PDB file of C-alpha atoms in Angstrom:
ATOM      1  CA  MET A  11    -105.550 -96.269  43.511  1.00 43.00           C
ATOM      2  CA  ALA A  12    -106.068-100.034  43.355  1.00 45.00           C
ATOM      3  CA  ARG A  13    -109.204 -99.438  41.321  1.00 46.00           C
ATOM      4  CA  LEU A  14    -107.268 -97.292  38.829  1.00 42.00           C
ATOM      5  CA  LEU A  15    -104.587 -99.976  38.482  1.00 43.00           C
ATOM      6  CA  LEU A  16    -107.261-102.605  37.903  1.00 40.00           C
ATOM      7  CA  LEU A  17    -108.888-100.402  35.256  1.00 39.00           C
ATOM      8  CA  CYS A  18    -105.528 -99.837  33.547  1.00 48.00           C
ATOM      9  CA  ALA A  19    -104.760-103.555  33.584  1.00 45.00           C
ATOM     10  CA  ALA A  20    -108.196-104.427  32.164  1.00 39.00           C
ATOM     11  CA  SER A  21    -107.836-101.726  29.505  1.00 40.00           C
ATOM     12  CA  GLY A  22    -104.389-103.067  28.685  1.00 44.00           C
ATOM     13  CA  LEU A  23    -105.665-106.597  28.151  1.00 38.00           C
ATOM     14  CA  LEU A  24    -108.457-105.331  25.942  1.00 32.00           C
ATOM     15  CA  LEU A  25    -106.125-103.091  23.909  1.00 37.00           C
ATOM     16  CA  ALA A  26    -103.510-105.825  23.623  1.00 43.00           C
ATOM     17  CA  ALA A  27    -106.101-108.027  21.998  1.00 36.00           C
ATOM     18  CA  VAL A  28    -106.790-105.464  19.263  1.00 38.00           C
ATOM     19  CA  ALA A  29    -103.637-103.296  19.272  1.00 59.00           C
ATOM     20  CA  THR A  30    -101.374-103.074  16.288  1.00 85.00           C
ATOM     21  CA  ILE A  31     -97.781-102.031  16.280  1.00 92.00           C
ATOM     22  CA  PRO A  32     -96.909 -98.504  15.161  1.00 96.00           C
ATOM     23  CA  PRO A  33     -96.135 -98.003  11.469  1.00 96.00           C
ATOM     24  CA  PRO A  34     -92.447 -97.944  10.383  1.00 94.00           C
ATOM     25  CA  GLU A  35     -92.515 -94.173   9.807  1.00 96.00           C
ATOM     26  CA  GLU A  36     -93.142 -93.624  13.547  1.00 97.00           C
ATOM     27  CA  ALA A  37     -89.765 -94.826  14.835  1.00 98.00           C
ATOM     28  CA  ALA A  38     -89.938 -93.046  18.213  1.00 97.00           C
ATOM     29  CA  ARG A  39     -93.366 -94.515  18.914  1.00 96.00           C
ATOM     30  CA  MET A  40     -92.109 -97.944  17.796  1.00 97.00           C
ATOM     31  CA  ALA A  41     -89.219 -97.717  20.269  1.00 97.00           C
ATOM     32  CA  ARG A  42     -91.623 -96.916  23.121  1.00 96.00           C
ATOM     33  CA  TYR A  43     -94.010 -99.652  21.998  1.00 96.00           C
ATOM     34  CA  VAL A  44     -91.322-102.341  21.853  1.00 97.00           C
ATOM     35  CA  LEU A  45     -89.846-101.437  25.252  1.00 97.00           C
ATOM     36  CA  HIS A  46     -93.272-101.393  26.893  1.00 96.00           C
ATOM     37  CA  SER A  47     -94.117-104.765  25.286  1.00 95.00           C
ATOM     38  CA  CYS A  48     -90.971-106.448  26.601  1.00 97.00           C
ATOM     39  CA  ASP A  49     -90.273-107.934  30.031  1.00 97.00           C
ATOM     40  CA  TRP A  50     -86.549-108.513  29.520  1.00 98.00           C
ATOM     41  CA  GLY A  51     -83.624-107.439  27.421  1.00 98.00           C
ATOM     42  CA  ALA A  52     -79.996-108.192  26.624  1.00 98.00           C
ATOM     43  CA  LEU A  53     -77.663-105.813  28.449  1.00 98.00           C
ATOM     44  CA  ALA A  54     -74.146-105.544  27.013  1.00 98.00           C
ATOM     45  CA  THR A  55     -71.258-104.227  29.091  1.00 97.00           C
ATOM     46  CA  LEU A  56     -67.502-104.069  28.713  1.00 95.00           C
ATOM     47  CA  SER A  57     -66.201-106.858  30.883  1.00 95.00           C
ATOM     48  CA  ALA A  58     -64.020-106.093  33.882  1.00 94.00           C
ATOM     49  CA  GLN A  59     -63.575-109.797  34.663  1.00 93.00           C
ATOM     50  CA  ASP A  60     -60.219-111.569  34.509  1.00 92.00           C
ATOM     51  CA  GLY A  61     -59.792-113.259  31.148  1.00 92.00           C
ATOM     52  CA  LEU A  62     -62.518-111.131  29.538  1.00 92.00           C
ATOM     53  CA  ARG A  63     -61.382-107.623  30.485  1.00 94.00           C
ATOM     54  CA  GLY A  64     -62.346-105.113  27.782  1.00 92.00           C
ATOM     55  CA  HIS A  65     -64.410-107.574  25.771  1.00 95.00           C
ATOM     56  CA  PRO A  66     -68.148-107.164  25.138  1.00 94.00           C
ATOM     57  CA  PHE A  67     -70.268-109.178  27.553  1.00 95.00           C
ATOM     58  CA  ALA A  68     -74.040-109.585  27.145  1.00 97.00           C
ATOM     59  CA  ASN A  69     -76.441-110.833  29.789  1.00 97.00           C
ATOM     60  CA  ILE A  70     -80.219-111.100  30.137  1.00 98.00           C
ATOM     61  CA  PHE A  71     -82.026-108.861  32.625  1.00 98.00           C
ATOM     62  CA  SER A  72     -85.663-108.481  33.570  1.00 98.00           C
ATOM     63  CA  LEU A  73     -86.868-104.929  33.035  1.00 98.00           C
ATOM     64  CA  SER A  74     -89.958-102.758  33.011  1.00 98.00           C
ATOM     65  CA  ASP A  75     -90.929 -99.238  32.040  1.00 97.00           C
ATOM     66  CA  GLY A  76     -94.161 -99.508  34.008  1.00 95.00           C
ATOM     67  CA  PRO A  77     -97.091-101.817  34.701  1.00 93.00           C
ATOM     68  CA  PRO A  78     -98.471-103.659  31.660  1.00 90.00           C
ATOM     69  CA  GLY A  79    -101.194-101.914  29.690  1.00 84.00           C
ATOM     70  CA  PRO A  80    -101.684 -98.453  28.222  1.00 76.00           C
ATOM     71  CA  CYS A  81    -101.553 -96.542  31.524  1.00 68.00           C
ATOM     72  CA  GLY A  82     -98.106 -97.611  32.683  1.00 58.00           C
ATOM     73  CA  GLY A  83     -95.273 -96.942  30.267  1.00 90.00           C
ATOM     74  CA  SER A  84     -92.808 -94.213  31.209  1.00 95.00           C
ATOM     75  CA  GLY A  85     -90.242 -95.197  28.568  1.00 96.00           C
ATOM     76  CA  VAL A  86     -87.567 -95.533  31.279  1.00 98.00           C
ATOM     77  CA  PRO A  87     -86.120 -99.061  31.444  1.00 98.00           C
ATOM     78  CA  TYR A  88     -85.921 -99.973  35.157  1.00 98.00           C
ATOM     79  CA  LEU A  89     -83.865-102.900  36.486  1.00 98.00           C
ATOM     80  CA  TYR A  90     -83.473-104.645  39.851  1.00 98.00           C
ATOM     81  CA  LEU A  91     -79.790-105.341  40.431  1.00 98.00           C
ATOM     82  CA  THR A  92     -77.284-106.677  42.931  1.00 97.00           C
ATOM     83  CA  ASP A  93     -73.552-106.077  43.149  1.00 96.00           C
ATOM     84  CA  MET A  94     -73.151-109.865  43.228  1.00 96.00           C
ATOM     85  CA  GLU A  95     -74.113-110.063  39.526  1.00 96.00           C
ATOM     86  CA  ILE A  96     -71.185-110.214  37.078  1.00 95.00           C
ATOM     87  CA  SER A  97     -72.562-107.542  34.698  1.00 96.00           C
ATOM     88  CA  VAL A  98     -73.167-105.192  37.622  1.00 96.00           C
ATOM     89  CA  GLN A  99     -69.519-105.652  38.593  1.00 96.00           C
ATOM     90  CA  ASP A 100     -68.623-104.594  35.042  1.00 96.00           C
ATOM     91  CA  LEU A 101     -70.885-101.542  35.385  1.00 96.00           C
ATOM     92  CA  GLU A 102     -69.098-100.506  38.590  1.00 96.00           C
ATOM     93  CA  VAL A 103     -65.939-100.074  36.497  1.00 96.00           C
ATOM     94  CA  ASN A 104     -67.657 -98.593  33.411  1.00 96.00           C
ATOM     95  CA  SER A 105     -71.357 -97.710  33.618  1.00 95.00           C
ATOM     96  CA  ASN A 106     -71.713 -97.455  29.822  1.00 97.00           C
ATOM     97  CA  ALA A 107     -73.845-100.172  28.281  1.00 98.00           C
ATOM     98  CA  SER A 108     -76.263-101.045  25.519  1.00 98.00           C
ATOM     99  CA  LEU A 109     -79.655-102.650  25.953  1.00 98.00           C
ATOM    100  CA  THR A 110     -81.488-104.566  23.231  1.00 98.00           C
ATOM    101  CA  VAL A 111     -85.186-105.410  23.422  1.00 98.00           C
ATOM    102  CA  SER A 112     -87.087-107.292  20.732  1.00 98.00           C
ATOM    103  CA  LEU A 113     -90.659-108.169  19.843  1.00 98.00           C
ATOM    104  CA  ALA A 114     -89.283-111.704  19.377  1.00 98.00           C
ATOM    105  CA  GLN A 115     -90.181-112.286  23.046  1.00 96.00           C
ATOM    106  CA  THR A 116     -93.828-111.413  22.393  1.00 96.00           C
ATOM    107  CA  PRO A 117     -96.513-113.364  20.528  1.00 96.00           C
ATOM    108  CA  TYR A 118     -96.340-110.824  17.667  1.00 97.00           C
ATOM    109  CA  CYS A 119     -93.362-112.319  15.809  1.00 97.00           C
ATOM    110  CA  ARG A 120     -94.469-115.904  16.393  1.00 96.00           C
ATOM    111  CA  LYS A 121     -97.952-115.071  15.092  1.00 97.00           C
ATOM    112  CA  HIS A 122     -96.498-113.593  11.896  1.00 97.00           C
ATOM    113  CA  ARG A 123     -93.790-116.287  11.677  1.00 97.00           C
ATOM    114  CA  TYR A 124     -91.049-113.664  11.711  1.00 98.00           C
ATOM    115  CA  ASP A 125     -87.595-114.885  12.587  1.00 98.00           C
ATOM    116  CA  PRO A 126     -86.063-112.787  15.404  1.00 97.00           C
ATOM    117  CA  GLN A 127     -83.490-111.484  12.898  1.00 97.00           C
ATOM    118  CA  ASN A 128     -86.181-110.354  10.426  1.00 97.00           C
ATOM    119  CA  PRO A 129     -86.424-106.534  10.587  1.00 97.00           C
ATOM    120  CA  LEU A 130     -90.226-106.839  10.743  1.00 97.00           C
ATOM    121  CA  CYS A 131     -89.737-108.453  14.161  1.00 98.00           C
ATOM    122  CA  ALA A 132     -88.800-105.050  15.547  1.00 98.00           C
ATOM    123  CA  HIS A 133     -85.940-104.588  17.944  1.00 97.00           C
ATOM    124  CA  ILE A 134     -84.559-101.533  19.647  1.00 98.00           C
ATOM    125  CA  ILE A 135     -80.990-100.849  20.743  1.00 98.00           C
ATOM    126  CA  PHE A 136     -80.547 -98.320  23.530  1.00 98.00           C
ATOM    127  CA  VAL A 137     -77.114 -96.943  24.376  1.00 98.00           C
ATOM    128  CA  GLY A 138     -76.367 -95.123  27.602  1.00 98.00           C
ATOM    129  CA  SER A 139     -75.468 -95.941  31.170  1.00 98.00           C
ATOM    130  CA  ILE A 140     -76.909 -97.670  34.217  1.00 97.00           C
ATOM    131  CA  VAL A 141     -77.521 -95.489  37.243  1.00 97.00           C
ATOM    132  CA  LYS A 142     -79.009 -96.226  40.650  1.00 97.00           C
ATOM    133  CA  VAL A 143     -82.332 -94.465  41.114  1.00 97.00           C
ATOM    134  CA  ASN A 144     -82.675 -91.910  43.886  1.00 95.00           C
ATOM    135  CA  ASP A 145     -85.125 -92.348  46.774  1.00 93.00           C
ATOM    136  CA  SER A 146     -87.831 -90.273  45.084  1.00 94.00           C
ATOM    137  CA  GLU A 147     -87.763 -92.535  41.999  1.00 96.00           C
ATOM    138  CA  ALA A 148     -87.378 -95.858  43.847  1.00 96.00           C
ATOM    139  CA  GLY A 149     -91.141 -96.216  44.405  1.00 95.00           C
ATOM    140  CA  LEU A 150     -91.838 -95.797  40.697  1.00 95.00           C
ATOM    141  CA  ALA A 151     -89.119 -98.314  39.791  1.00 97.00           C
ATOM    142  CA  LYS A 152     -90.430-100.804  42.366  1.00 97.00           C
ATOM    143  CA  LYS A 153     -93.999-100.512  41.070  1.00 96.00           C
ATOM    144  CA  ALA A 154     -92.829-100.860  37.459  1.00 96.00           C
ATOM    145  CA  LEU A 155     -90.702-103.945  38.124  1.00 98.00           C
ATOM    146  CA  PHE A 156     -92.762-105.804  40.721  1.00 97.00           C
ATOM    147  CA  SER A 157     -95.955-105.428  38.641  1.00 96.00           C
ATOM    148  CA  ARG A 158     -94.341-107.453  35.848  1.00 97.00           C
ATOM    149  CA  HIS A 159     -91.919-109.556  37.899  1.00 97.00           C
ATOM    150  CA  PRO A 160     -93.659-110.324  41.232  1.00 97.00           C
ATOM    151  CA  GLU A 161     -91.054-112.975  42.078  1.00 97.00           C
ATOM    152  CA  MET A 162     -88.497-110.194  42.593  1.00 97.00           C
ATOM    153  CA  GLU A 163     -90.168-109.140  45.820  1.00 96.00           C
ATOM    154  CA  SER A 164     -89.151-112.433  47.442  1.00 96.00           C
ATOM    155  CA  TRP A 165     -85.547-112.506  46.240  1.00 97.00           C
ATOM    156  CA  PRO A 166     -82.985-112.866  49.078  1.00 95.00           C
ATOM    157  CA  LYS A 167     -82.622-109.600  51.010  1.00 94.00           C
ATOM    158  CA  ASP A 168     -78.998-110.369  51.852  1.00 95.00           C
ATOM    159  CA  HIS A 169     -78.133-109.850  48.164  1.00 96.00           C
ATOM    160  CA  ASN A 170     -78.582-106.081  48.669  1.00 96.00           C
ATOM    161  CA  TRP A 171     -80.840-105.544  45.667  1.00 97.00           C
ATOM    162  CA  PHE A 172     -81.240-102.008  44.382  1.00 97.00           C
ATOM    163  CA  PHE A 173     -83.310-100.267  41.732  1.00 98.00           C
ATOM    164  CA  ALA A 174     -81.539 -98.830  38.718  1.00 98.00           C
ATOM    165  CA  LYS A 175     -82.479 -97.321  35.396  1.00 98.00           C
ATOM    166  CA  PHE A 176     -81.001 -97.249  31.957  1.00 98.00           C
ATOM    167  CA  ASN A 177     -80.100 -93.623  31.241  1.00 98.00           C
ATOM    168  CA  ILE A 178     -80.693 -93.441  27.465  1.00 98.00           C
ATOM    169  CA  THR A 179     -78.357 -91.341  25.302  1.00 98.00           C
ATOM    170  CA  ASN A 180     -78.848 -92.982  21.873  1.00 98.00           C
ATOM    171  CA  ILE A 181     -81.609 -95.078  20.303  1.00 98.00           C
ATOM    172  CA  TRP A 182     -81.555 -97.215  17.177  1.00 98.00           C
ATOM    173  CA  VAL A 183     -84.733 -98.763  15.794  1.00 98.00           C
ATOM    174  CA  LEU A 184     -84.778-101.700  13.386  1.00 98.00           C
ATOM    175  CA  ASP A 185     -88.401-102.328  12.440  1.00 97.00           C
ATOM    176  CA  TYR A 186     -88.420-102.439   8.633  1.00 97.00           C
ATOM    177  CA  PHE A 187     -86.164-103.056   5.658  1.00 96.00           C
ATOM    178  CA  GLY A 188     -83.623-100.404   4.703  1.00 94.00           C
ATOM    179  CA  GLY A 189     -81.497-100.122   7.818  1.00 94.00           C
ATOM    180  CA  LEU A 190     -81.533 -98.622  11.275  1.00 96.00           C
ATOM    181  CA  LYS A 191     -83.430 -95.480  12.217  1.00 98.00           C
ATOM    182  CA  ILE A 192     -81.983 -93.077  14.758  1.00 98.00           C
ATOM    183  CA  VAL A 193     -84.317 -91.642  17.395  1.00 98.00           C
ATOM    184  CA  THR A 194     -83.223 -88.978  19.875  1.00 98.00           C
ATOM    185  CA  PRO A 195     -84.106 -89.349  23.553  1.00 98.00           C
ATOM    186  CA  GLU A 196     -86.174 -86.160  23.222  1.00 98.00           C
ATOM    187  CA  GLU A 197     -88.240 -87.672  20.394  1.00 98.00           C
ATOM    188  CA  TYR A 198     -88.539 -90.934  22.311  1.00 98.00           C
ATOM    189  CA  TYR A 199     -89.853 -89.401  25.542  1.00 97.00           C
ATOM    190  CA  SER A 200     -92.256 -87.063  23.723  1.00 96.00           C
ATOM    191  CA  VAL A 201     -94.443 -89.904  22.365  1.00 94.00           C
ATOM    192  CA  LYS A 202     -96.590 -92.597  23.963  1.00 80.00           C
ATOM    193  CA  PRO A 203     -96.303 -96.249  22.937  1.00 71.00           C
TER     194      PRO A 203
END
């Protein structure tokens, strides 16, 4: 197993050096590609906090859909959360959320000198809800997150961390001029990044 992971990681580094992003006409593949390329995203909730109740509230969260490289991406955004976090408190009242990930966090946009707001610096907006993963999925979520965010493993145990996933219901892709493209979850999960 360790040998397979090492092979996947080595293949990923090699492919990353020569890989190109999917063409604009492959919106579902672009969505998978962008998520798998990103280590974090902006999660927006409806605030349940005094003084902000009902207002949009965005926060940054580390995420992963699998270990880096071509062998790891499931397309499921996994998160490591604690009830002590303000956005998680919002989610306890209303689990609906949106999650935005952007190639602006990768070398791609910097290399091409694309501003993060430029549509060519692709970003994906997922809409859905946050749900705790069940015991059978926890191992997959742990592997996905800790492979990209090893620091998480040493976070304080008394914070009662748990694994969660973003349950996707809608997907919007902005990767070219001319407006958003809508991708269904079925289309999204049927392709590889």
